[in-house]
mmCIF file of C-alpha atoms in Angstrom:
data_model
loop_
_atom_site.group_PDB
_atom_site.id
_atom_site.type_symbol
_atom_site.label_atom_id
_atom_site.label_comp_id
_atom_site.label_asym_id
_atom_site.label_seq_id
_atom_site.Cartn_x
_atom_site.Cartn_y
_atom_site.Cartn_z
ATOM 1 C CA UNK A 1 27.788 61.839 3.756
ATOM 2 C CA UNK A 2 28.491 58.442 5.469
ATOM 3 C CA UNK A 3 26.077 59.053 8.084
ATOM 4 C CA UNK A 4 23.348 59.745 5.629
ATOM 5 C CA UNK A 5 23.951 56.615 3.684
ATOM 6 C CA UNK A 6 23.787 54.646 6.991
ATOM 7 C CA UNK A 7 20.461 56.331 7.811
ATOM 8 C CA UNK A 8 19.045 55.373 4.488
ATOM 9 C CA UNK A 9 20.175 51.773 4.696
ATOM 10 C CA UNK A 10 18.599 51.540 8.361
ATOM 11 C CA UNK A 11 15.337 53.099 6.865
ATOM 12 C CA UNK A 12 15.342 50.530 4.101
ATOM 13 C CA UNK A 13 15.745 47.631 6.519
ATOM 14 C CA UNK A 14 13.011 48.868 8.837
ATOM 15 C CA UNK A 15 10.817 49.287 5.646
ATOM 16 C CA UNK A 16 11.460 45.701 4.650
ATOM 17 C CA UNK A 17 10.722 44.208 8.086
ATOM 18 C CA UNK A 18 7.642 46.225 8.161
ATOM 19 C CA UNK A 19 6.383 45.070 4.780
ATOM 20 C CA UNK A 20 7.194 41.307 5.789
ATOM 21 C CA UNK A 21 5.169 41.734 8.943
ATOM 22 C CA UNK A 22 2.209 43.123 6.976
ATOM 23 C CA UNK A 23 2.462 40.209 4.534
ATOM 24 C CA UNK A 24 2.347 37.698 7.302
ATOM 25 C CA UNK A 25 -0.655 39.459 8.942
ATOM 26 C CA UNK A 26 -2.467 39.470 5.490
ATOM 27 C CA UNK A 27 -1.603 35.930 5.002
ATOM 28 C CA UNK A 28 -2.982 34.870 8.480
ATOM 29 C CA UNK A 29 -6.127 36.841 7.711
ATOM 30 C CA UNK A 30 -6.635 35.225 4.402
ATOM 31 C CA UNK A 31 -5.926 31.685 5.986
ATOM 32 C CA UNK A 32 -8.670 32.442 8.484
ATOM 33 C CA UNK A 33 -11.058 33.471 5.941
ATOM 34 C CA UNK A 34 -10.381 30.979 3.348
ATOM 35 C CA UNK A 35 -11.268 27.786 5.324
ATOM 36 C CA UNK A 36 -14.544 27.075 6.950
ATOM 37 C CA UNK A 37 -13.908 24.844 10.208
ATOM 38 C CA UNK A 38 -17.757 24.126 10.233
ATOM 39 C CA UNK A 39 -17.609 22.008 7.040
ATOM 40 C CA UNK A 40 -17.150 18.218 7.805
ATOM 41 C CA UNK A 41 -16.353 16.431 4.620
ATOM 42 C CA UNK A 42 -14.101 13.401 4.240
ATOM 43 C CA UNK A 43 -10.980 13.551 1.878
ATOM 44 C CA UNK A 44 -11.815 12.680 -1.553
ATOM 45 C CA UNK A 45 -10.892 9.084 -2.616
ATOM 46 C CA UNK A 46 -9.706 7.963 -6.112
ATOM 47 C CA UNK A 47 -12.264 6.116 -7.991
ATOM 48 C CA UNK A 48 -11.983 2.323 -8.076
ATOM 49 C CA UNK A 49 -11.974 0.266 -11.007
ATOM 50 C CA UNK A 50 -11.305 -3.371 -12.059
ATOM 51 C CA UNK A 51 -7.630 -2.596 -12.178
ATOM 52 C CA UNK A 52 -7.346 -0.184 -9.119
ATOM 53 C CA UNK A 53 -8.694 -0.637 -5.530
ATOM 54 C CA UNK A 54 -6.601 2.124 -3.810
ATOM 55 C CA UNK A 55 -3.104 3.588 -3.518
ATOM 56 C CA UNK A 56 -2.002 1.177 -0.851
ATOM 57 C CA UNK A 57 0.829 -1.264 -0.248
ATOM 58 C CA UNK A 58 0.337 -5.089 -0.752
ATOM 59 C CA UNK A 59 -2.095 -6.752 1.858
ATOM 60 C CA UNK A 60 -1.465 -10.137 3.196
ATOM 61 C CA UNK A 61 -4.330 -12.508 2.687
ATOM 62 C CA UNK A 62 -5.205 -15.752 4.418
ATOM 63 C CA UNK A 63 -3.263 -18.929 3.212
ATOM 64 C CA UNK A 64 -4.955 -21.072 0.713
ATOM 65 C CA UNK A 65 -4.688 -24.971 0.478
ATOM 66 C CA UNK A 66 -4.163 -26.667 -2.681
ATOM 67 C CA UNK A 67 -3.019 -30.364 -3.565
ATOM 68 C CA UNK A 68 -0.295 -31.820 -5.721
ATOM 69 C CA UNK A 69 -0.334 -35.125 -7.459
ATOM 70 C CA UNK A 70 2.126 -37.824 -6.776
ATOM 71 C CA UNK A 71 1.396 -41.015 -8.698
ATOM 72 C CA UNK A 72 -2.227 -41.964 -7.813
ATOM 73 C CA UNK A 73 -2.355 -39.852 -4.622
ATOM 74 C CA UNK A 74 -2.516 -36.222 -3.793
ATOM 75 C CA UNK A 75 -0.471 -34.334 -1.227
ATOM 76 C CA UNK A 76 -1.256 -31.054 0.404
ATOM 77 C CA UNK A 77 0.338 -27.961 -0.826
ATOM 78 C CA UNK A 78 -0.383 -24.939 1.492
ATOM 79 C CA UNK A 79 0.272 -21.589 -0.114
ATOM 80 C CA UNK A 80 1.039 -19.274 2.775
ATOM 81 C CA UNK A 81 2.326 -16.201 0.759
ATOM 82 C CA UNK A 82 -0.880 -14.613 -0.835
ATOM 83 C CA UNK A 83 -1.189 -11.087 -1.271
ATOM 84 C CA UNK A 84 -3.552 -8.531 -2.742
ATOM 85 C CA UNK A 85 -1.971 -5.666 -4.681
ATOM 86 C CA UNK A 86 -4.549 -2.748 -4.506
ATOM 87 C CA UNK A 87 -2.921 -0.621 -7.107
ATOM 88 C CA UNK A 88 -3.604 -3.227 -9.639
ATOM 89 C CA UNK A 89 -6.270 -5.431 -8.119
ATOM 90 C CA UNK A 90 -4.126 -8.315 -8.714
ATOM 91 C CA UNK A 91 -3.678 -11.356 -6.336
ATOM 92 C CA UNK A 92 -0.128 -12.817 -6.117
ATOM 93 C CA UNK A 93 0.329 -16.467 -4.962
ATOM 94 C CA UNK A 94 3.967 -17.284 -4.171
ATOM 95 C CA UNK A 95 5.200 -20.653 -3.241
ATOM 96 C CA UNK A 96 8.007 -23.181 -3.736
ATOM 97 C CA UNK A 97 7.564 -25.765 -6.549
ATOM 98 C CA UNK A 98 10.723 -28.079 -6.451
ATOM 99 C CA UNK A 99 13.809 -26.014 -6.904
ATOM 100 C CA UNK A 100 11.910 -22.865 -7.770
ATOM 101 C CA UNK A 101 10.241 -20.083 -6.035
ATOM 102 C CA UNK A 102 6.909 -19.442 -8.105
ATOM 103 C CA UNK A 103 4.778 -16.352 -8.211
ATOM 104 C CA UNK A 104 1.435 -16.607 -10.021
ATOM 105 C CA UNK A 105 -0.362 -13.311 -10.568
ATOM 106 C CA UNK A 106 -4.048 -13.334 -11.336
ATOM 107 C CA UNK A 107 -5.898 -10.210 -12.245
ATOM 108 C CA UNK A 108 -9.423 -9.611 -11.806
ATOM 109 C CA UNK A 109 -10.372 -11.015 -15.541
ATOM 110 C CA UNK A 110 -8.380 -14.364 -14.830
ATOM 111 C CA UNK A 111 -9.976 -14.735 -11.437
ATOM 112 C CA UNK A 112 -13.257 -14.400 -12.886
ATOM 113 C CA UNK A 113 -12.634 -17.082 -15.450
ATOM 114 C CA UNK A 114 -11.478 -19.438 -12.840
ATOM 115 C CA UNK A 115 -14.539 -18.725 -10.699
ATOM 116 C CA UNK A 116 -16.777 -19.795 -13.724
ATOM 117 C CA UNK A 117 -14.800 -23.039 -14.021
ATOM 118 C CA UNK A 118 -15.052 -23.705 -10.413
ATOM 119 C CA UNK A 119 -18.936 -23.111 -10.569
ATOM 120 C CA UNK A 120 -19.138 -25.443 -13.535
ATOM 121 C CA UNK A 121 -17.147 -28.188 -11.833
ATOM 122 C CA UNK A 122 -19.277 -27.780 -8.543
ATOM 123 C CA UNK A 123 -22.377 -28.006 -10.475
ATOM 124 C CA UNK A 124 -21.134 -31.160 -12.482
ATOM 125 C CA UNK A 125 -19.971 -32.621 -9.055
ATOM 126 C CA UNK A 126 -23.453 -32.192 -7.607
ATOM 127 C CA UNK A 127 -25.104 -33.674 -10.658
ATOM 128 C CA UNK A 128 -22.450 -36.381 -10.925
ATOM 129 C CA UNK A 129 -21.703 -35.518 -14.481
ATOM 130 C CA UNK A 130 -18.038 -34.576 -14.352
ATOM 131 C CA UNK A 131 -16.597 -35.824 -17.686
ATOM 132 C CA UNK A 132 -13.863 -38.670 -17.838
ATOM 133 C CA UNK A 133 -11.520 -37.628 -20.628
ATOM 134 C CA UNK A 134 -7.864 -37.020 -21.367
ATOM 135 C CA UNK A 135 -6.601 -34.076 -19.449
ATOM 136 C CA UNK A 136 -5.079 -31.465 -21.800
ATOM 137 C CA UNK A 137 -5.789 -27.971 -23.052
ATOM 138 C CA UNK A 138 -8.371 -29.377 -25.647
ATOM 139 C CA UNK A 139 -10.598 -30.779 -22.973
ATOM 140 C CA UNK A 140 -10.270 -27.860 -20.599
ATOM 141 C CA UNK A 141 -13.020 -25.612 -19.218
ATOM 142 C CA UNK A 142 -10.930 -22.798 -20.618
ATOM 143 C CA UNK A 143 -7.476 -21.725 -21.839
ATOM 144 C CA UNK A 144 -5.920 -18.472 -20.959
ATOM 145 C CA UNK A 145 -2.733 -16.447 -19.976
ATOM 146 C CA UNK A 146 -1.581 -15.028 -16.813
ATOM 147 C CA UNK A 147 1.614 -13.700 -15.197
ATOM 148 C CA UNK A 148 4.210 -16.269 -13.809
ATOM 149 C CA UNK A 149 7.578 -15.698 -12.385
ATOM 150 C CA UNK A 150 10.099 -18.111 -10.984
ATOM 151 C CA UNK A 151 13.628 -18.388 -9.778
ATOM 152 C CA UNK A 152 15.779 -20.539 -7.428
ATOM 153 C CA UNK A 153 15.798 -17.699 -4.719
ATOM 154 C CA UNK A 154 13.198 -15.233 -5.917
ATOM 155 C CA UNK A 155 11.105 -14.905 -9.073
ATOM 156 C CA UNK A 156 13.492 -12.949 -11.162
ATOM 157 C CA UNK A 157 12.523 -14.491 -14.414
ATOM 158 C CA UNK A 158 9.094 -15.230 -16.037
ATOM 159 C CA UNK A 159 6.492 -14.616 -18.601
ATOM 160 C CA UNK A 160 3.707 -11.922 -18.502
ATOM 161 C CA UNK A 161 1.505 -14.096 -20.612
ATOM 162 C CA UNK A 162 2.051 -17.526 -19.362
ATOM 163 C CA UNK A 163 -0.300 -20.231 -20.879
ATOM 164 C CA UNK A 164 -2.419 -22.010 -18.434
ATOM 165 C CA UNK A 165 -5.714 -24.029 -18.527
ATOM 166 C CA UNK A 166 -8.346 -25.263 -15.985
ATOM 167 C CA UNK A 167 -9.684 -28.807 -16.339
ATOM 168 C CA UNK A 168 -10.889 -31.590 -14.095
ATOM 169 C CA UNK A 169 -8.993 -34.762 -13.466
ATOM 170 C CA UNK A 170 -9.868 -38.146 -11.613
ATOM 171 C CA UNK A 171 -7.300 -39.199 -9.151
ATOM 172 C CA UNK A 172 -7.841 -42.374 -7.094
ATOM 173 C CA UNK A 173 -11.434 -42.372 -8.360
ATOM 174 C CA UNK A 174 -12.174 -38.958 -7.113
ATOM 175 C CA UNK A 175 -12.552 -35.737 -9.197
ATOM 176 C CA UNK A 176 -10.448 -32.598 -8.702
ATOM 177 C CA UNK A 177 -10.208 -29.230 -10.331
ATOM 178 C CA UNK A 178 -6.953 -28.728 -11.903
ATOM 179 C CA UNK A 179 -4.956 -25.448 -12.691
ATOM 180 C CA UNK A 180 -2.326 -26.332 -15.124
ATOM 181 C CA UNK A 181 0.500 -23.789 -15.881
ATOM 182 C CA UNK A 182 2.300 -24.791 -18.870
ATOM 183 C CA UNK A 183 5.849 -24.160 -19.909
ATOM 184 C CA UNK A 184 5.916 -20.890 -21.896
ATOM 185 C CA UNK A 185 8.744 -18.969 -23.463
ATOM 186 C CA UNK A 186 9.993 -16.166 -20.925
ATOM 187 C CA UNK A 187 9.819 -12.492 -21.643
ATOM 188 C CA UNK A 188 13.639 -12.529 -22.187
ATOM 189 C CA UNK A 189 13.120 -15.355 -24.753
ATOM 190 C CA UNK A 190 15.988 -17.157 -23.117
ATOM 191 C CA UNK A 191 14.262 -19.914 -21.266
ATOM 192 C CA UNK A 192 10.870 -21.455 -20.412
ATOM 193 C CA UNK A 193 8.685 -21.265 -17.333
ATOM 194 C CA UNK A 194 8.349 -24.543 -15.365
ATOM 195 C CA UNK A 195 5.357 -26.614 -15.363
ATOM 196 C CA UNK A 196 3.160 -26.031 -12.334
ATOM 197 C CA UNK A 197 -0.106 -28.144 -11.548
ATOM 198 C CA UNK A 198 -2.339 -27.240 -8.659
ATOM 199 C CA UNK A 199 -5.406 -29.331 -7.676
ATOM 200 C CA UNK A 200 -8.331 -28.567 -5.479
ATOM 201 C CA UNK A 201 -11.078 -30.753 -4.007
ATOM 202 C CA UNK A 202 -14.732 -29.476 -3.807
ATOM 203 C CA UNK A 203 -14.333 -28.206 -0.362
ATOM 204 C CA UNK A 204 -11.027 -26.473 -1.184
ATOM 205 C CA UNK A 205 -12.790 -24.823 -4.295
ATOM 206 C CA UNK A 206 -15.343 -23.410 -2.028
ATOM 207 C CA UNK A 207 -12.792 -21.834 0.275
ATOM 208 C CA UNK A 208 -10.803 -20.582 -2.680
ATOM 209 C CA UNK A 209 -13.887 -18.622 -4.052
ATOM 210 C CA UNK A 210 -14.679 -17.194 -0.841
ATOM 211 C CA UNK A 211 -11.208 -15.954 -0.196
ATOM 212 C CA UNK A 212 -10.607 -14.717 -3.790
ATOM 213 C CA UNK A 213 -13.967 -13.126 -4.682
ATOM 214 C CA UNK A 214 -13.999 -9.432 -5.261
ATOM 215 C CA UNK A 215 -16.254 -8.516 -2.320
ATOM 216 C CA UNK A 216 -13.838 -10.126 0.075
ATOM 217 C CA UNK A 217 -10.947 -8.377 -1.598
ATOM 218 C CA UNK A 218 -12.712 -4.999 -1.131
ATOM 219 C CA UNK A 219 -13.307 -5.648 2.534
ATOM 220 C CA UNK A 220 -9.532 -5.927 3.127
ATOM 221 C CA UNK A 221 -9.444 -2.214 2.209
ATOM 222 C CA UNK A 222 -12.169 -1.020 4.408
ATOM 223 C CA UNK A 223 -10.025 -0.134 7.555
ATOM 224 C CA UNK A 224 -7.333 1.257 5.537
ATOM 225 C CA UNK A 225 -9.668 3.662 3.648
ATOM 226 C CA UNK A 226 -11.243 4.692 6.961
ATOM 227 C CA UNK A 227 -7.870 5.564 8.135
ATOM 228 C CA UNK A 228 -6.688 7.438 5.068
ATOM 229 C CA UNK A 229 -9.705 9.314 3.886
ATOM 230 C CA UNK A 230 -11.558 10.145 7.128
ATOM 231 C CA UNK A 231 -11.049 13.923 7.674
#
């Protein structure tokens, strides 16, 4: 009886091995029939929008030169830490402002607003019609909101809807474009963001627009997309 049971067990094992072998063979046959190696087609890319350029990590951009005001003079303020965030189509500018580490985040909508003000300023500069007026949010080219974060070491506190405006200001008898980020109550409602002022000369405005325009940002992804989606 014991021998019969052993024979039955051996038969079952052999049968299972045979079935598994057949399944592998069938799978290999299905695999070879399912794919057509003659088809050359790139991997499908996700659709880009105003708020999405691609599923990639932040991309370092060229530094931008701004100016800060000191009395009746201006001083250079190079922002070396500039990044494009492809997953949101945001541009982040990070720099130190006094004791704080500042990060200003501009989405495509805010960048377009700033571009319009830049173009207006440059046209007024060309026509010599830049207005002399008190510099505040009432005389600004526009008022809006953006995300601004700050901290002594890193930007751990901030406001997702920080008030800012763009205006023109004469310093030492020369007109400059001003980006004025005003103190705004933080998201945690416990404090206010710091005041930040960035100026640009006509030459710096042109560089800013060239670096920040959407066509330039799209080009930063060309090589990445070629590597990612070329089959």
